[in-house]
Coordinates of C-alpha atoms in Angstrom, one line a residue:
X1111 CA -148.2 20.0 100.8
X1112 CA -147.6 23.6 101.4
X1113 CA -145.3 23.8 98.4
X1114 CA -148.4 24.2 96.2
X1115 CA -149.8 27.2 98.1
X1116 CA -149.9 30.4 96.1
X1117 CA -147.9 32.1 99.0
X1118 CA -145.9 29.4 100.8
X1119 CA -144.7 32.1 103.3
X1120 CA -148.1 32.0 104.8
X1121 CA -147.9 28.3 105.6
X1122 CA -148.7 27.1 109.1
X1123 CA -145.2 25.5 109.2
X1124 CA -143.8 29.0 109.9
X1125 CA -145.9 29.3 113.1
X1126 CA -144.5 29.0 116.7
X1127 CA -145.9 25.5 116.8
X1128 CA -143.7 24.2 114.1
X1129 CA -140.6 25.8 112.5
X1130 CA -141.0 29.3 113.9
X1131 CA -140.9 32.5 111.9
X1132 CA -139.7 32.4 108.4
X1133 CA -138.1 35.8 108.1
X1134 CA -135.1 37.1 110.0
X1135 CA -133.5 35.5 113.1
X1136 CA -135.7 32.7 114.4
X1137 CA -137.3 34.0 117.5
X1138 CA -140.4 31.7 117.9
X1139 CA -140.9 28.0 118.0
X1140 CA -138.6 25.0 118.8
X1141 CA -135.7 26.3 116.7
X1142 CA -135.4 29.7 118.5
X1143 CA -132.3 28.6 120.5
X1144 CA -130.5 26.9 117.6
X1145 CA -127.2 28.1 116.3
X1146 CA -126.1 27.5 112.8
X1147 CA -122.8 27.9 110.9
X1148 CA -120.2 30.1 112.4
X1149 CA -122.0 29.9 115.8
X1150 CA -124.7 32.4 114.7
X1151 CA -128.4 32.1 115.4
X1152 CA -130.5 30.5 112.7
X1153 CA -131.9 33.1 110.3
X1154 CA -134.4 32.7 107.4
X1155 CA -135.7 34.6 104.5
X1156 CA -138.2 32.4 102.8
X1157 CA -139.4 35.1 100.5
X1158 CA -135.9 35.8 99.1
X1159 CA -135.7 35.8 95.3
X1160 CA -133.1 33.0 95.2
X1161 CA -135.4 30.7 97.2
X1162 CA -138.4 30.0 95.0
X1163 CA -140.4 27.9 97.4
X1164 CA -140.7 25.1 99.9
X1165 CA -139.4 21.6 99.2
X1166 CA -141.7 19.8 96.6
X1167 CA -142.9 16.2 96.4
X1168 CA -140.5 15.8 93.5
X1169 CA -137.6 16.9 95.7
X1170 CA -138.7 14.4 98.4
X1171 CA -139.0 11.6 95.7
X1172 CA -135.4 12.4 94.6
X1173 CA -134.1 12.2 98.1
X1174 CA -135.8 8.9 98.7
X1175 CA -133.9 7.3 95.7
X1176 CA -130.7 7.3 97.9
X1177 CA -130.3 4.4 100.3
X1178 CA -127.2 5.3 102.4
X1179 CA -126.1 8.0 104.7
X1180 CA -123.2 9.1 102.5
X1181 CA -125.8 11.1 100.7
X1182 CA -126.7 14.5 102.0
X1183 CA -127.7 18.1 101.1
X1184 CA -125.6 21.0 100.3
X1185 CA -126.8 24.6 99.5
X1186 CA -126.7 25.8 95.9
X1187 CA -124.6 28.7 97.0
X1188 CA -122.0 28.2 99.7
X1189 CA -121.5 31.9 100.5
X1190 CA -124.1 32.4 103.2
X1191 CA -125.0 29.4 105.4
X1192 CA -127.6 31.3 107.4
X1193 CA -130.1 31.7 104.7
X1194 CA -132.8 29.2 103.9
X1195 CA -132.2 28.0 100.3
X1196 CA -133.2 25.3 98.0
X1197 CA -130.9 22.4 98.4
X1198 CA -129.3 20.0 96.0
X1199 CA -128.5 16.4 96.5
X1200 CA -124.9 15.2 96.5
X1201 CA -123.5 11.7 96.8
X1202 CA -119.9 10.4 97.3
X1203 CA -120.6 7.1 95.6

């Protein structure tokens, strides 16, 4: 997985074939026309200090422990929904 790369920002997932650019407003790839919260274009900053990397195998394993759709993801910080951040799991069980 790209999580283990020394520099995840260089991953192929940030190419126009997959997720599009990883810094600034998404201008390439299949997400270039997507709007996020507050009807603003999706913007990313994968090299931000508060975002320490891509999702890890452990993160995926944690998500797979939930078995209903009442479980989801919320950002650690709710102040800026347009920034790519590490997410935490919540459940309303």
